[in-house]
XYZ file of C-alpha atoms in Angstrom:
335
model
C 26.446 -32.210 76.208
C 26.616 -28.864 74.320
C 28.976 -29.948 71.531
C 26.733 -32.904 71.240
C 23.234 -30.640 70.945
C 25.499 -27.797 68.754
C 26.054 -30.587 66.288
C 23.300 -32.421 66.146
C 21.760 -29.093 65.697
C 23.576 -27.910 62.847
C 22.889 -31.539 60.909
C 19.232 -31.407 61.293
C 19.766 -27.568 59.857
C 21.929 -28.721 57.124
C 19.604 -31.433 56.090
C 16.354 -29.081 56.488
C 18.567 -26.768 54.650
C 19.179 -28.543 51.604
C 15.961 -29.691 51.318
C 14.163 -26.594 51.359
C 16.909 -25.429 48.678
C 15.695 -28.598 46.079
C 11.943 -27.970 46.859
C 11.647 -24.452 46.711
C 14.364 -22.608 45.078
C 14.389 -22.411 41.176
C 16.616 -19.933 40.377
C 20.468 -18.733 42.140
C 18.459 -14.905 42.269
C 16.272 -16.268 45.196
C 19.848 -17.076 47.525
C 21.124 -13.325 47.115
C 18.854 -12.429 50.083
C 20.947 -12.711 52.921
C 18.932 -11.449 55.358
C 16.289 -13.924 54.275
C 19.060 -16.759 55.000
C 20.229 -16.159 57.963
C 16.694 -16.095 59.127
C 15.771 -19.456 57.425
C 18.947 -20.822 58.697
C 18.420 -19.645 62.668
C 14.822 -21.468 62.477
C 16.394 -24.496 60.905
C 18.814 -24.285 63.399
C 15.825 -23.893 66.282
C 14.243 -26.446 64.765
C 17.603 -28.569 64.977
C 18.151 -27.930 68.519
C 14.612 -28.836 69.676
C 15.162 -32.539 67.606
C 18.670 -32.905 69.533
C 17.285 -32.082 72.578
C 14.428 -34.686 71.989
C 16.357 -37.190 70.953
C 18.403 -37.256 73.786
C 16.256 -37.069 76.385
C 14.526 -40.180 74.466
C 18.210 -41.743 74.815
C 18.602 -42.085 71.327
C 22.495 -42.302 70.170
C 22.776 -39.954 67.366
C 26.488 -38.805 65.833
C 27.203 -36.105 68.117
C 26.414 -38.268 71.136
C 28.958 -40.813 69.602
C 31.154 -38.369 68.672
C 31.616 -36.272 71.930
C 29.964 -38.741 74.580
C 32.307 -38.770 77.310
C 30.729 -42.456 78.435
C 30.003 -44.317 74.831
C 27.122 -47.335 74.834
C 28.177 -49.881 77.351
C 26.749 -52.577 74.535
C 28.263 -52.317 70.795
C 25.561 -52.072 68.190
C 26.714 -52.276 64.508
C 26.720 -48.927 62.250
C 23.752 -50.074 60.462
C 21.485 -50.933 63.108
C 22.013 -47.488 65.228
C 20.493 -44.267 64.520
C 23.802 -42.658 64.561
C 25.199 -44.990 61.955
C 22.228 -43.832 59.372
C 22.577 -39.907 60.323
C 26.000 -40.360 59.556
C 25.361 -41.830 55.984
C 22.122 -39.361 55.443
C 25.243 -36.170 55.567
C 27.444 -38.175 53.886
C 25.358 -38.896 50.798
C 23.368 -35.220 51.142
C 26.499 -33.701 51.214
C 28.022 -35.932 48.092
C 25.005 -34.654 46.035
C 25.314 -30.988 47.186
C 28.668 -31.284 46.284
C 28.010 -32.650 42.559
C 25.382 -30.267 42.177
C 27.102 -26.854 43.010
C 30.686 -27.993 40.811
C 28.086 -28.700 37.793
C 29.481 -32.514 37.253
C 29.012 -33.630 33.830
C 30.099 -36.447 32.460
C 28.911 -35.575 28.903
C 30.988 -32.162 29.355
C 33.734 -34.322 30.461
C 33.875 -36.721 27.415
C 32.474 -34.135 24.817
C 34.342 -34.527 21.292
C 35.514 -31.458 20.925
C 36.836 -30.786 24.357
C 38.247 -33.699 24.197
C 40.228 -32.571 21.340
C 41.708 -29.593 22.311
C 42.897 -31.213 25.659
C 44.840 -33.869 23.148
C 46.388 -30.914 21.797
C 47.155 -29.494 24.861
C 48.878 -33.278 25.920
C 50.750 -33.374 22.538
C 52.282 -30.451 23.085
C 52.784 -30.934 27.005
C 54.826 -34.059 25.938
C 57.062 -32.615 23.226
C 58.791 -29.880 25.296
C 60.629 -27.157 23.670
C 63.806 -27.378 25.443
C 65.016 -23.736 24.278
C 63.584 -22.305 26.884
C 65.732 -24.824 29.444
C 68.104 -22.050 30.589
C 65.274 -19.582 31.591
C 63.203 -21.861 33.176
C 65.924 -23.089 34.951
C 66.974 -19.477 36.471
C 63.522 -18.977 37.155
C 62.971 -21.711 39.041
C 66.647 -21.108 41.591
C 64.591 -17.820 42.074
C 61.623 -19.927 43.206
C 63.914 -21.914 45.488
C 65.424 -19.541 47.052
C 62.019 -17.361 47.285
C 60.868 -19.866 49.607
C 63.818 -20.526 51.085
C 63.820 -16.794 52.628
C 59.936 -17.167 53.159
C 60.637 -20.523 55.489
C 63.365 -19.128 57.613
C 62.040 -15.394 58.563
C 58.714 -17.220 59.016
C 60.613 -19.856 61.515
C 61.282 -17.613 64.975
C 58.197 -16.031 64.655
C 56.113 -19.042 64.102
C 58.645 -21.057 67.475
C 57.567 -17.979 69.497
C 53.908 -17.779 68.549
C 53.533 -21.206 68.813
C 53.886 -20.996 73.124
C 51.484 -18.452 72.884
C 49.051 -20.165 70.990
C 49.612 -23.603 72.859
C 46.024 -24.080 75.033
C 47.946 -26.649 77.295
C 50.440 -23.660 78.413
C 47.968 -20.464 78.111
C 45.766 -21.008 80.855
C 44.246 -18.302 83.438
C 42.240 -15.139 83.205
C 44.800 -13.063 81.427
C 46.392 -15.862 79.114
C 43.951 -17.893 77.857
C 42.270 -14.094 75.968
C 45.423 -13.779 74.488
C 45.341 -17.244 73.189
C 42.317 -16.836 72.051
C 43.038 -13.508 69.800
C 46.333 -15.196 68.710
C 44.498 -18.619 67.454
C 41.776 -16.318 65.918
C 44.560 -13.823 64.293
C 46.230 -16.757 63.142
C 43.109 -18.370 61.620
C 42.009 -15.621 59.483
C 45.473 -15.700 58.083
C 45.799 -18.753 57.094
C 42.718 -18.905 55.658
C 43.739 -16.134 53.383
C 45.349 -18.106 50.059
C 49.242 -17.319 49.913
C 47.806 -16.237 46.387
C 45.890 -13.423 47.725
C 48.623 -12.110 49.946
C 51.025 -12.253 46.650
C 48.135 -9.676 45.026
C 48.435 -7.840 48.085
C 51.736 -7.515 48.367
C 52.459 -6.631 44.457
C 50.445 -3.885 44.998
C 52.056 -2.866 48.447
C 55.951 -3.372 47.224
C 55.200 -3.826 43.172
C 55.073 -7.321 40.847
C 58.198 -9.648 41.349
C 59.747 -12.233 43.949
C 60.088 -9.710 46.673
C 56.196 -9.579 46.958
C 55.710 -13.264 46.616
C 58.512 -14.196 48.871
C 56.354 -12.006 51.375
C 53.019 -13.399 50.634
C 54.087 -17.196 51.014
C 56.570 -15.689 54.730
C 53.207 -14.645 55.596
C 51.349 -17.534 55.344
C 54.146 -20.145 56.196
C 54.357 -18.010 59.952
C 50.519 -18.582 60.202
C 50.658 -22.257 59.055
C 54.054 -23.029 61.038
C 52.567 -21.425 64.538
C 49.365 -23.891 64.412
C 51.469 -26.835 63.252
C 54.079 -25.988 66.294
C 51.599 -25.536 68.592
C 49.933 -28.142 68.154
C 52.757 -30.191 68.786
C 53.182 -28.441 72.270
C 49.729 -29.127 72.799
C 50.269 -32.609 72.090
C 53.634 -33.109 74.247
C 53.459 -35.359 77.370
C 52.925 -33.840 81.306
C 55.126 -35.965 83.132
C 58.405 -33.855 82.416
C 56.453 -30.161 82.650
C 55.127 -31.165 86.423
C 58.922 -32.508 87.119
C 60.240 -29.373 86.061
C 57.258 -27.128 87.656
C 57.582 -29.124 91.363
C 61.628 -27.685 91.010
C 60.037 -24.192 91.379
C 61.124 -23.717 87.897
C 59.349 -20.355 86.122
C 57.104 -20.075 82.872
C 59.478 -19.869 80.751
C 62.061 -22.273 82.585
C 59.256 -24.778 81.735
C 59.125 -24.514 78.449
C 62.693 -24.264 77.771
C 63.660 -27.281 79.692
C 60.355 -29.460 79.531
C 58.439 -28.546 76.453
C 61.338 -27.726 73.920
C 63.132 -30.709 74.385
C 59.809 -32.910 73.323
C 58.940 -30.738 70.204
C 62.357 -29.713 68.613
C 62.364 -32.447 66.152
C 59.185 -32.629 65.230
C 59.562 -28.658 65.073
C 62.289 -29.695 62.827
C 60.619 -32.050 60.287
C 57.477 -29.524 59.779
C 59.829 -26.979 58.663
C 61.778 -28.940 55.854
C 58.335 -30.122 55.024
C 57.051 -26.051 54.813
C 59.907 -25.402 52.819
C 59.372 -27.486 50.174
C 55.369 -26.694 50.454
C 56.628 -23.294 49.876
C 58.809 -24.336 46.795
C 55.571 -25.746 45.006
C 52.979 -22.853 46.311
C 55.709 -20.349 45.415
C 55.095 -21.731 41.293
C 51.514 -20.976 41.746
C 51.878 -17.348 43.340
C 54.134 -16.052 40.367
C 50.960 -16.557 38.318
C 49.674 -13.157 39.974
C 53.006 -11.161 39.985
C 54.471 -12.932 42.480
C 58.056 -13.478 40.488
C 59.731 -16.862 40.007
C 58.931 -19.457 37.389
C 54.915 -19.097 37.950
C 55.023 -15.908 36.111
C 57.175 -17.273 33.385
C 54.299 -19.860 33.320
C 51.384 -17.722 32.670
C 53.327 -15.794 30.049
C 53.420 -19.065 27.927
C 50.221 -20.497 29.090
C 48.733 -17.166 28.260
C 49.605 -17.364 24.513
C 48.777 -20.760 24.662
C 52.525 -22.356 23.642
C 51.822 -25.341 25.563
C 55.422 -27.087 24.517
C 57.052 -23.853 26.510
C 54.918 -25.000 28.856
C 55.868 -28.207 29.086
C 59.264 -27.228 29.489
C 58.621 -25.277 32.549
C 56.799 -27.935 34.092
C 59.312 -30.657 33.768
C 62.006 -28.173 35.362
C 59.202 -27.734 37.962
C 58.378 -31.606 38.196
C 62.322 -32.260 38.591
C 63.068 -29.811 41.178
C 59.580 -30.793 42.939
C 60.745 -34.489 43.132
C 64.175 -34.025 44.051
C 63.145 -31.397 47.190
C 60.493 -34.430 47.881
C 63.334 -36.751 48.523
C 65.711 -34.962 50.155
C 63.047 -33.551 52.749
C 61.868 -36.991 52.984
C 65.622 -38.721 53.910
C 65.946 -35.308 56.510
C 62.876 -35.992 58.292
C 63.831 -40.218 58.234
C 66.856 -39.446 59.804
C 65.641 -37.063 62.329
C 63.503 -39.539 64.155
């Protein structure tokens, strides 16, 4: 009942939200009060729990009732005769204009003549690659590979042990179940950090080059690995953990013989898959020091040689594709 009220809450505060934004605010000066938010945004969101409280006890089916409603309507009513169906649509379409608003979408920026032009000259000389540079590109971007090569395996035992620890399903009790808490929390802030903000971190901590950005993308791929791993434990089926529990088995006898058994391949597949996000993320992070073929990248991009650049992102394209593949026949044949 309180996920249904939270939620029902917060989309009668998003809507009130927006629409005091449109009516009353003229200028982005009157948002840089943030005390002033908050406050309009804990009465909206008063104001929000009152309605879902209402509607409920007037045993009306709004979206968080159908979404989190452990006994759903006994009769089906189509979408677009049910209360919930229209709330639905209301966010949906709010949140498309919101969305078109704050990126400034303009189609008469878009096909303006003279932008227009200078991305043809941009495509021309994309498409007619200077193939001189081949040989550096090409030792730039083994450096990339193997970058995240290093990145994907120190982050692998770290993220295999975090990932028991951060497993809800296993972490239970008084003492546990903080520490998975703290983990998943510790975890989350990380990963929402960019890999492209731990590769400026890191080139100031060690200095510019593929040490730092190997580091920044180990960083995140541990973060990112742990919640895809445990997940998966999460996910994995009781029948074998009670068999091997009713033997008098320990903890960790558990896991090893019950739990590991039912995620190592898919344990398996996520990783290949890491690596070669890691291959692609690791040609972004060299534009901020972080070595590898990014920075040779934003050297030419920089001076605007866009056929260097085009030669760089063919090697980048090729290598891309062909770790796309392989990763792809490697997970097919570990099912």
């Amino acid at each position: 009942m309180l996920r249904r009220i939270f939620f029902d809450a917060l989309s009668v505060a998003f809507l009130l939200s927006c629409t005091a934004v449109a009516l009353f605010v003229t200028s982005e000066e009157q948002l840089l009060d943030l005390t002033k938010d908050v406050l309009f945004v804990a009465v909206f969101m008063l104001i929000g729990v009152v309605v879902a409280w209402a509607l409920r006890n007037m045993k009306v089916r709004t979206l968080g009732g159908a979404l989190f409603d452990l006994h759903p309507a006994t009769e089906p009513v189509p979408w677009y005769r049910s209360f919930w169906g229209w709330q639905f649509v209301t966010l949906l379409v709010v949140s498309f204009v919101v969305a078109l608003v704050k990126t400034e979408f303009s189609l008469i920026e878009l096909l303006d003549q003279n932008g227009f032009a200078g991305a043809v000259r941009l495509f021309k000389g994309l498409f007619n690659p200077n193939w001189e540079v081949l040989p550096r590109a090409v030792l730039n971007i083994i450096e990339t590979i193997f970058m995240a090569f290093l990145a994907t395996s120190i982050a692998i035992p770290f993220a295999f042990g975090l990932s028991f620890f951060c497993a809800k399903n296993i972490m239970r009790g008084p003492v546990a179940y903080p520490i998975y808490l703290a983990l998943r929390t510790f975890l989350n802030v990380t990963r929402s950090i960019e890999a492209l903000i731990w590769a400026i971190i890191f080139s100031v901590w060690v200095g510019i080059g593929p040490f730092a950005g190997m580091l920044a993308l180990m960083i995140h791929s541990v973060a990112s690995l742990a919640k895809q791993y445990s997940e998966m434990v999460e996910a994995v089926e009781d029948g074998p953990i009670e068999a091997i529990e009713s033997t008098g088995a320990n903890k960790v006898q558990t896991i090893w013989y019950a739990i590991v058994p039912q995620v190592v391949l898919p344990y398996i597949s996520f990783t290949v898959y890491r690596w070669d996000i890691n291959v692609r993320m690791a040609t972004v992070i060299g534009l901020v020091g972080g070595g590898g073929i990014g920075t040779m990248l934003i050297q030419y991009q920089g001076q605007a040689m866009w056929r260097e650049v085009g030669c760089i992102i063919v090697v980048i394209a090729v290598v891309v594709w062909a770790l796309d593949l392989a990763s792809a026949h490697i997970r097919e044949a570990l099912k």
